[in-house]
Short mmCIF file of C-alpha atoms in Angstrom, two decimals:
data_model
loop_
_atom_site.label_atom_id
_atom_site.label_comp_id
_atom_site.label_asym_id
_atom_site.label_seq_id
_atom_site.Cartn_x
_atom_site.Cartn_y
_atom_site.Cartn_z
CA MET V 220 -30.52 50.74 -15.43
CA ASP V 221 -32.57 47.50 -15.51
CA GLU V 222 -29.38 45.47 -15.90
CA ILE V 223 -27.60 47.47 -13.19
CA MET V 224 -30.50 46.85 -10.80
CA ASN V 225 -30.33 43.10 -11.45
CA CYS V 226 -27.11 43.00 -9.41
CA MET V 227 -28.10 41.72 -5.94
CA HIS V 228 -24.71 42.67 -4.39
CA CYS V 229 -24.46 39.10 -3.10
CA GLY V 230 -20.68 38.97 -3.49
CA PHE V 231 -20.47 35.69 -5.42
CA CYS V 232 -18.37 37.58 -7.97
CA LEU V 233 -15.69 38.67 -5.50
CA PRO V 234 -13.56 35.48 -5.38
CA SER V 235 -13.64 35.26 -9.18
CA CYS V 236 -12.38 38.81 -9.77
CA PRO V 237 -8.60 39.09 -10.35
CA THR V 238 -8.36 42.77 -9.44
CA TYR V 239 -10.34 42.30 -6.22
CA ARG V 240 -8.16 39.34 -5.22
CA GLN V 241 -5.04 41.45 -5.78
CA THR V 242 -6.21 44.61 -4.01
CA GLY V 243 -9.08 43.70 -1.70
CA LEU V 244 -10.74 46.96 -2.75
CA GLU V 245 -14.51 46.92 -3.16
CA ALA V 246 -14.25 49.50 -5.95
CA TYR V 247 -12.03 47.00 -7.80
CA SER V 248 -14.72 44.29 -7.69
CA PRO V 249 -17.62 43.77 -10.14
CA ARG V 250 -20.12 44.47 -7.37
CA GLY V 251 -18.33 47.67 -6.42
CA ARG V 252 -18.01 48.85 -10.01
CA ILE V 253 -21.72 48.23 -10.64
CA ALA V 254 -22.53 50.27 -7.51
CA LEU V 255 -20.42 53.11 -8.95
CA MET V 256 -22.21 52.80 -12.31
CA LYS V 257 -25.53 53.08 -10.49
CA GLY V 258 -24.32 56.24 -8.74
CA ILE V 259 -23.36 57.78 -12.08
CA ALA V 260 -26.61 56.71 -13.78
CA LYS V 261 -28.66 58.27 -10.95
CA GLU V 262 -26.44 61.38 -11.01
CA GLN V 263 -25.46 60.79 -7.39
CA LEU V 264 -21.74 60.56 -8.18
CA ALA V 265 -19.45 62.70 -10.31
CA LEU V 266 -18.15 61.33 -13.60
CA ASP V 267 -14.58 62.03 -12.52
CA GLU V 268 -11.05 60.61 -12.78
CA GLU V 269 -11.67 58.25 -9.85
CA PHE V 270 -14.61 56.63 -11.65
CA GLU V 271 -12.51 56.36 -14.80
CA LYS V 272 -9.64 54.78 -12.86
CA ASN V 273 -11.93 52.14 -11.34
CA MET V 274 -13.55 51.26 -14.68
CA TYR V 275 -10.26 50.95 -16.55
CA ALA V 276 -8.64 48.94 -13.75
CA CYS V 277 -11.01 46.12 -14.71
CA LEU V 278 -9.58 43.39 -16.95
CA GLY V 279 -12.96 42.76 -18.55
CA CYS V 280 -12.33 39.02 -18.17
CA ARG V 281 -16.02 38.37 -17.45
CA SER V 282 -15.32 35.64 -14.90
CA CYS V 283 -17.90 37.42 -12.75
CA GLU V 284 -20.55 36.55 -15.37
CA THR V 285 -19.82 32.86 -14.84
CA ALA V 286 -20.09 33.31 -11.07
CA CYS V 287 -23.20 35.56 -11.08
CA PRO V 288 -26.44 33.79 -10.04
CA ALA V 289 -28.53 36.66 -11.45
CA GLY V 290 -26.97 36.57 -14.94
CA VAL V 291 -25.88 40.21 -14.90
CA PRO V 292 -24.20 41.02 -18.26
CA TYR V 293 -21.24 42.73 -16.64
CA GLY V 294 -19.17 42.88 -19.84
CA SER V 295 -21.83 44.92 -21.59
CA LEU V 296 -22.24 47.23 -18.59
CA LEU V 297 -18.49 47.81 -18.46
CA GLU V 298 -18.32 48.68 -22.16
CA THR V 299 -21.20 51.13 -21.72
CA ALA V 300 -19.56 52.74 -18.68
CA ARG V 301 -16.33 53.25 -20.62
CA GLU V 302 -18.28 54.62 -23.58
CA VAL V 303 -19.88 57.20 -21.28
CA ILE V 304 -16.42 58.11 -19.90
CA GLU V 305 -14.96 58.63 -23.38
CA GLU V 306 -17.97 60.61 -24.66
CA ASN V 307 -17.74 62.87 -21.61
CA LYS V 308 -14.00 63.41 -22.15
CA LYS V 309 -14.44 64.17 -25.86
CA ALA V 310 -17.06 66.77 -25.02
CA LYS V 311 -14.46 68.56 -22.91
CA GLN V 312 -11.22 67.98 -24.81
CA LYS V 313 -9.74 66.25 -27.83
CA SER V 314 -8.60 62.64 -27.46
CA SER V 315 -4.89 62.04 -26.92
CA TRP V 316 -2.79 61.54 -30.03
CA ILE V 317 -1.79 58.02 -28.95
CA ARG V 318 -5.42 57.01 -28.55
CA ARG V 319 -6.28 58.43 -31.99
CA LEU V 320 -3.26 56.67 -33.49
CA ILE V 321 -4.18 53.26 -32.06
CA PHE V 322 -7.93 53.23 -32.56
CA LYS V 323 -8.44 55.47 -35.59
CA GLN V 324 -5.24 55.28 -37.61
CA LEU V 325 -3.89 51.77 -37.00
CA PHE V 326 -6.24 48.95 -35.96
CA SER V 327 -8.99 50.15 -38.28
CA HIS V 328 -6.74 49.87 -41.36
CA PRO V 329 -5.63 46.34 -42.41
CA ARG V 330 -2.95 47.63 -44.81
CA ARG V 331 -1.36 49.68 -42.06
CA MET V 332 -1.40 46.61 -39.79
CA ASP V 333 0.34 44.67 -42.58
CA ALA V 334 2.95 47.43 -42.81
CA LEU V 335 3.44 47.18 -39.04
CA GLY V 336 4.04 43.45 -39.44
CA MET V 337 6.64 44.03 -42.16
CA ALA V 338 8.38 46.67 -40.02
CA LEU V 339 8.47 44.29 -37.06
CA TRP V 340 9.88 41.52 -39.26
CA ALA V 341 12.58 43.88 -40.56
CA VAL V 342 13.60 44.86 -37.02
CA GLN V 343 13.88 41.20 -36.05
CA ALA V 344 15.50 39.96 -39.29
CA THR V 345 18.23 42.62 -39.26
CA GLY V 346 19.09 41.86 -35.63
CA LEU V 347 18.08 45.31 -34.42
CA GLN V 348 15.81 43.85 -31.72
CA THR V 349 18.61 41.61 -30.43
CA LEU V 350 21.12 44.46 -30.42
CA ALA V 351 18.68 46.83 -28.74
CA ASN V 352 18.14 44.29 -25.96
CA LYS V 353 21.86 43.54 -25.63
CA TRP V 354 22.91 47.18 -25.43
CA GLY V 355 19.93 48.35 -23.40
CA LEU V 356 18.65 50.60 -26.20
CA ILE V 357 15.26 48.91 -25.92
CA HIS V 358 14.62 51.05 -22.85
CA VAL V 359 14.03 54.11 -25.00
CA LEU V 360 10.56 52.53 -25.30
CA PRO V 361 8.06 52.95 -22.46
CA ARG V 362 8.79 50.36 -19.75
CA GLU V 363 5.65 48.35 -20.51
CA MET V 364 6.48 47.96 -24.21
CA ALA V 365 10.16 47.29 -23.50
CA GLU V 366 9.15 44.47 -21.16
CA MET V 367 6.53 42.88 -23.41
CA GLN V 368 8.62 42.90 -26.61
CA ALA V 369 10.79 40.14 -25.14
CA ALA V 370 7.82 37.77 -25.49
CA VAL V 371 7.33 38.46 -29.20
CA ASP V 372 8.51 35.59 -31.43
CA GLN V 373 9.86 35.95 -34.95
CA VAL V 374 7.03 37.11 -37.20
CA ALA V 375 6.44 35.82 -40.74
CA SER V 376 8.41 37.39 -43.56
CA PRO V 377 6.76 39.32 -46.42
CA ALA V 378 7.78 36.47 -48.75
CA LYS V 379 5.81 33.96 -46.66
CA ARG V 380 2.82 36.25 -46.51
CA ARG V 381 2.76 36.61 -50.29
CA LYS V 382 2.49 32.83 -50.68
CA ARG V 383 -0.91 32.68 -48.98
CA LYS V 384 -3.59 31.35 -51.32
CA LYS V 385 -7.01 32.98 -51.24
CA VAL V 386 -8.59 29.54 -51.19
CA MET V 387 -7.20 26.37 -49.59
CA PRO V 388 -9.04 23.30 -50.93
CA ALA V 389 -10.30 20.54 -48.68
CA GLU V 390 -8.29 17.35 -48.55
CA GLY V 391 -10.52 14.56 -49.78
CA GLU V 392 -14.25 15.12 -50.08
CA LYS V 393 -15.36 18.67 -49.30
CA ALA V 394 -17.84 18.82 -46.43
CA LEU V 395 -17.93 22.56 -45.73
CA THR V 396 -16.77 25.91 -47.03
CA VAL V 397 -15.53 28.17 -44.23
CA GLY V 398 -14.26 31.74 -44.17
CA LEU V 399 -11.32 32.26 -41.83
CA PHE V 400 -11.46 35.41 -39.74
CA THR V 401 -7.79 36.33 -39.66
CA GLY V 402 -7.96 39.18 -37.14
CA CYS V 403 -5.63 42.17 -36.98
CA MET V 404 -2.87 41.43 -34.45
CA MET V 405 -3.36 37.70 -34.96
CA ASP V 406 -2.37 37.94 -38.61
CA VAL V 407 0.51 40.32 -37.86
CA MET V 408 2.17 38.48 -34.97
CA PHE V 409 0.82 34.94 -35.39
CA TYR V 410 0.49 34.55 -39.14
CA GLU V 411 1.80 30.96 -38.96
CA THR V 412 -0.93 30.09 -36.45
CA ASN V 413 -3.57 31.34 -38.87
CA GLN V 414 -2.00 29.18 -41.57
CA ALA V 415 -1.93 26.18 -39.24
CA THR V 416 -5.60 26.77 -38.44
CA ALA V 417 -6.49 26.77 -42.13
CA GLN V 418 -4.45 23.61 -42.76
CA LEU V 419 -6.13 21.79 -39.87
CA LEU V 420 -9.53 22.67 -41.28
CA THR V 421 -8.61 21.36 -44.74
CA LYS V 422 -7.60 18.05 -43.12
CA VAL V 423 -11.18 17.52 -41.90
CA GLY V 424 -12.90 18.35 -45.18
CA CYS V 425 -13.19 22.13 -45.13
CA GLU V 426 -12.45 24.42 -48.04
CA VAL V 427 -10.94 27.51 -46.41
CA VAL V 428 -11.47 30.95 -47.94
CA PHE V 429 -9.49 34.03 -46.90
CA ILE V 430 -12.05 36.81 -47.24
CA GLU V 431 -10.79 40.12 -48.59
CA ASN V 432 -11.80 43.44 -47.02
CA GLN V 433 -12.22 41.96 -43.53
CA THR V 434 -10.81 44.07 -40.71
CA CYS V 435 -10.34 44.24 -36.94
CA CYS V 436 -13.24 42.64 -35.02
CA GLY V 437 -13.78 45.81 -32.97
CA ALA V 438 -13.28 44.19 -29.56
CA LEU V 439 -10.46 46.51 -28.51
CA HIS V 440 -12.50 49.53 -29.55
CA ALA V 441 -15.60 48.35 -27.67
CA HIS V 442 -13.59 47.57 -24.55
CA ALA V 443 -11.98 51.03 -24.68
CA GLY V 444 -15.26 52.93 -24.93
CA GLU V 445 -14.94 53.60 -28.68
CA LYS V 446 -18.25 51.87 -29.42
CA GLN V 447 -19.12 53.75 -32.59
CA ASP V 448 -15.79 52.78 -34.13
CA ALA V 449 -16.42 49.18 -33.08
CA ILE V 450 -19.81 49.28 -34.82
CA GLU V 451 -18.28 50.62 -38.02
CA LEU V 452 -15.72 47.79 -38.01
CA ALA V 453 -18.50 45.28 -37.44
CA LYS V 454 -20.36 46.64 -40.47
CA ARG V 455 -17.25 46.25 -42.62
CA ASN V 456 -16.80 42.64 -41.52
CA ILE V 457 -20.45 41.74 -42.01
CA ALA V 458 -20.40 43.22 -45.53
CA ALA V 459 -17.11 41.49 -46.40
CA PHE V 460 -18.32 38.03 -45.39
CA GLU V 461 -21.68 38.54 -47.11
CA GLU V 462 -19.82 38.70 -50.42
CA ILE V 463 -18.81 35.04 -50.13
CA ASN V 464 -21.35 32.35 -49.30
CA VAL V 465 -19.66 30.26 -46.60
CA ASP V 466 -21.14 27.70 -44.22
CA PHE V 467 -19.22 29.02 -41.23
CA ILE V 468 -17.07 31.98 -40.24
CA VAL V 469 -14.21 30.53 -38.18
CA ASN V 470 -11.82 32.30 -35.83
CA ASN V 471 -9.00 31.13 -33.56
CA ALA V 472 -8.85 34.01 -31.05
CA GLY V 473 -11.08 33.85 -27.99
CA GLY V 474 -11.31 37.63 -27.64
CA CYS V 475 -12.20 38.19 -31.29
CA GLY V 476 -14.71 35.36 -31.26
CA ALA V 477 -16.58 36.77 -28.26
CA ALA V 478 -16.95 40.11 -30.05
CA LEU V 479 -17.99 38.51 -33.36
CA LYS V 480 -20.68 36.48 -31.60
CA GLU V 481 -22.08 39.61 -29.97
CA TYR V 482 -22.38 41.77 -33.09
CA HIS V 483 -26.18 41.58 -33.00
CA HIS V 484 -26.18 43.33 -29.61
CA TRP V 485 -24.41 46.29 -31.20
CA PHE V 486 -27.24 47.06 -33.67
CA LEU V 487 -30.37 47.26 -31.52
CA ASP V 488 -31.06 50.74 -32.94
CA GLU V 489 -30.40 49.76 -36.58
CA PRO V 490 -32.97 47.13 -37.69
CA GLU V 491 -31.46 46.53 -41.14
CA TRP V 492 -27.99 45.89 -39.74
CA LEU V 493 -29.45 43.91 -36.85
CA GLU V 494 -30.81 41.25 -39.22
CA ARG V 495 -27.53 41.11 -41.13
CA ALA V 496 -25.60 40.85 -37.86
CA LYS V 497 -27.81 37.98 -36.67
CA LYS V 498 -27.02 36.02 -39.86
CA PHE V 499 -23.30 36.72 -39.37
CA VAL V 500 -23.44 35.58 -35.74
CA SER V 501 -25.35 32.41 -36.62
CA LYS V 502 -22.43 31.32 -38.81
CA THR V 503 -19.64 32.28 -36.41
CA ARG V 504 -17.68 29.48 -34.74
CA ASP V 505 -14.51 29.22 -32.74
CA VAL V 506 -12.16 26.76 -34.43
CA ASN V 507 -12.17 24.57 -31.30
CA GLU V 508 -15.95 24.21 -31.63
CA LEU V 509 -15.82 23.24 -35.28
CA LEU V 510 -12.88 20.83 -35.05
CA PHE V 511 -14.58 19.12 -32.11
CA GLU V 512 -17.79 18.65 -34.13
CA LEU V 513 -16.12 17.40 -37.32
CA PRO V 514 -14.45 13.98 -37.85
CA PRO V 515 -11.32 13.59 -35.71
CA LEU V 516 -7.92 14.63 -37.00
CA SER V 517 -5.59 11.83 -38.09
CA PHE V 518 -2.26 12.40 -36.35
CA SER V 519 0.97 10.96 -37.73
CA LYS V 520 3.32 12.08 -34.95
CA THR V 521 3.50 11.43 -31.23
CA ILE V 522 4.05 14.38 -28.88
CA HIS V 523 5.72 13.09 -25.72
CA ALA V 524 5.02 16.01 -23.42
CA ARG V 525 3.22 16.99 -20.24
CA VAL V 526 0.69 19.64 -21.34
CA THR V 527 -1.57 22.03 -19.44
CA TYR V 528 -4.19 24.48 -20.71
CA GLN V 529 -4.84 28.12 -19.85
CA ASP V 530 -8.39 29.18 -20.71
CA SER V 531 -8.87 32.32 -22.73
CA CYS V 532 -11.27 34.37 -20.59
CA HIS V 533 -13.43 35.37 -23.54
CA LEU V 534 -13.47 31.82 -24.84
CA ALA V 535 -14.47 30.31 -21.48
CA HIS V 536 -16.54 33.05 -19.82
CA GLY V 537 -17.66 34.92 -22.94
CA GLN V 538 -18.43 31.96 -25.21
CA GLY V 539 -18.75 29.06 -22.77
CA ILE V 540 -16.16 26.98 -24.66
CA ARG V 541 -14.19 24.94 -22.15
CA ASN V 542 -14.41 21.23 -22.89
CA GLN V 543 -13.58 21.26 -26.62
CA PRO V 544 -9.98 22.60 -26.38
CA ARG V 545 -9.16 20.12 -23.63
CA LYS V 546 -10.54 17.19 -25.63
CA LEU V 547 -8.52 18.25 -28.68
CA ILE V 548 -5.32 18.35 -26.60
CA GLN V 549 -6.08 14.95 -25.11
CA SER V 550 -6.63 13.49 -28.60
CA ILE V 551 -2.95 14.00 -29.50
CA PRO V 552 -0.93 10.75 -29.24
CA GLY V 553 1.60 10.77 -26.39
CA VAL V 554 0.31 13.87 -24.62
CA GLU V 555 -0.04 13.69 -20.84
CA TYR V 556 -2.70 16.27 -20.04
CA ILE V 557 -2.58 17.97 -16.63
CA GLU V 558 -5.42 20.23 -15.52
CA MET V 559 -4.19 23.47 -13.95
CA GLN V 560 -5.79 24.82 -10.80
CA SER V 561 -8.01 27.82 -11.66
CA ALA V 562 -7.19 27.47 -15.35
CA ASP V 563 -10.04 29.84 -16.19
CA SER V 564 -8.74 32.69 -14.02
CA CYS V 565 -7.32 35.60 -16.02
CA CYS V 566 -3.61 35.65 -16.86
CA GLY V 567 -3.57 39.47 -16.83
CA SER V 568 -3.33 40.06 -20.58
CA ALA V 569 -6.85 41.33 -21.30
CA GLY V 570 -6.26 42.96 -24.69
CA ILE V 571 -3.78 45.77 -24.01
CA TYR V 572 -4.17 45.70 -20.21
CA ASN V 573 -0.57 44.49 -19.86
CA ILE V 574 0.45 47.78 -21.48
CA THR V 575 -2.03 50.16 -19.85
CA ASN V 576 -1.96 48.54 -16.37
CA PHE V 577 1.43 46.83 -16.47
CA ASP V 578 2.19 46.45 -12.75
CA LEU V 579 -1.18 44.95 -11.80
CA SER V 580 -1.07 42.76 -14.91
CA MET V 581 2.30 41.34 -13.86
CA GLN V 582 1.06 40.67 -10.32
CA ILE V 583 -1.80 38.65 -11.75
CA LEU V 584 0.58 36.87 -14.14
CA ASP V 585 3.02 35.96 -11.36
CA ASP V 586 0.18 34.35 -9.40
CA LYS V 587 -0.86 32.47 -12.52
CA MET V 588 2.69 31.17 -13.05
CA LYS V 589 2.66 29.64 -9.55
CA GLN V 590 -0.29 27.53 -10.70
CA VAL V 591 1.50 26.73 -13.96
CA LYS V 592 4.61 25.58 -12.07
CA ASP V 593 2.51 23.24 -9.93
CA THR V 594 1.52 21.28 -13.05
CA LYS V 595 5.19 20.59 -13.92
CA ALA V 596 4.08 20.93 -17.55
CA GLN V 597 6.47 21.22 -20.47
CA MET V 598 3.90 23.01 -22.61
CA ILE V 599 1.25 25.55 -21.68
CA VAL V 600 -1.40 25.87 -24.37
CA THR V 601 -4.00 28.58 -24.93
CA SER V 602 -6.40 29.77 -27.64
CA ASN V 603 -5.95 33.53 -27.78
CA PRO V 604 -3.05 35.69 -29.02
CA GLY V 605 -3.01 38.03 -26.03
CA CYS V 606 -2.98 35.11 -23.59
CA LEU V 607 -0.22 33.46 -25.60
CA LEU V 608 2.02 36.55 -25.41
CA GLN V 609 1.28 36.90 -21.71
CA MET V 610 2.15 33.26 -20.98
CA LYS V 611 5.39 33.63 -22.96
CA LYS V 612 6.17 36.64 -20.76
CA GLY V 613 5.25 34.60 -17.68
CA ILE V 614 7.71 31.86 -18.64
CA ILE V 615 10.45 34.50 -18.98
CA ARG V 616 9.59 36.11 -15.62
CA ALA V 617 9.58 32.69 -13.94
CA GLY V 618 12.93 31.71 -15.51
CA LEU V 619 11.43 28.61 -17.13
CA GLN V 620 12.63 29.18 -20.72
CA ASP V 621 14.61 25.91 -20.71
CA GLN V 622 11.79 23.86 -19.21
CA MET V 623 8.56 25.06 -20.80
CA GLU V 624 7.10 26.66 -23.93
CA ALA V 625 3.80 28.41 -24.59
CA LEU V 626 1.84 27.45 -27.70
CA HIS V 627 -1.43 28.22 -29.42
CA LEU V 628 -3.54 25.06 -29.53
CA MET V 629 -3.66 25.13 -33.34
CA ASP V 630 0.14 25.10 -33.49
CA LEU V 631 0.29 22.11 -31.14
CA LEU V 632 -2.24 20.18 -33.23
CA GLN V 633 -0.29 21.03 -36.39
CA ARG V 634 2.90 19.62 -34.86
CA ALA V 635 1.23 16.24 -34.49
CA LEU V 636 0.07 16.05 -38.13
#
């Protein structure tokens, strides 16, 4: 309630909010949602489907936190509101099977995520995905999934995955030992990007360790109101990284990194875990941070391209990391860097928002692609897997496949080595 009352209803958040800009609805603004939370907390409003609709229509991009003069932690309030919604629903009825499948049976189990990756590779490698698209069979899937699958690139084969070494030694003199947080979807769909990240780190004197027993960061669970599951995942990650003494825990996904850096806020009622979480957080770095701090990369190739950058919301608004990715892009020989207008406005991905709120997500994406087009860039670069998939989808929707590609920043840096 203290945090809710800190909101002055000044409206500075309104222009920064993607859903408010799209709809003009006060209930779809941070200020409006906080007013609804206050009504629920004071038992002046019913905890009904309308409240749930308004809370889940939010992207959780946290751009309002950047705009807020009072420093209201909107992201935390939103997670709590959704937790209250889910607890209330569970008290009345059992969760849907799809929700249980996603949050309890899939993302929480790394081996099952690996199996999903192998299944996806098999579908692509055998040509089933191509045939399904050609013959229209892909439309047996829900429309949202049928649309988004077109943006999924070829995933790494099981043979490639088996070649991963548990430890990648530093090139030259070792300066640091780092543990790479591989993530769940990141390692399934963007395995090569994780490998590129590790290779880049070895180039600047880091020994890279792939920690066993790590799991999903818990961000998706926290954002979906499954806070207890998120806490259990956090405990598993903290314990896994405690087994290996590393200088830093490095990640390359803005959304994951924001969650990892906020673990200590999840254990305010568990003093023992709180201290362990604080140590974990103190070591956590986004790869852009660390590469920016270490000696510069030595590039051997020139990339002749006009490049723009799309901020990951949770990297920019959640972690305050804006300058480092841009400087890394500009350090590549031959690159002409073009700053995009409103580069830190959400692309509409927001975890699984482009599945759960497809139409609004695509409206936001189409507006973003107008800004992308204005740059006349040949490459659009980002630092988060969800954003990367969304920008790939945006390029398809805009018909720019022959003019532009979307890349993770680590993949672009790797190209120049």
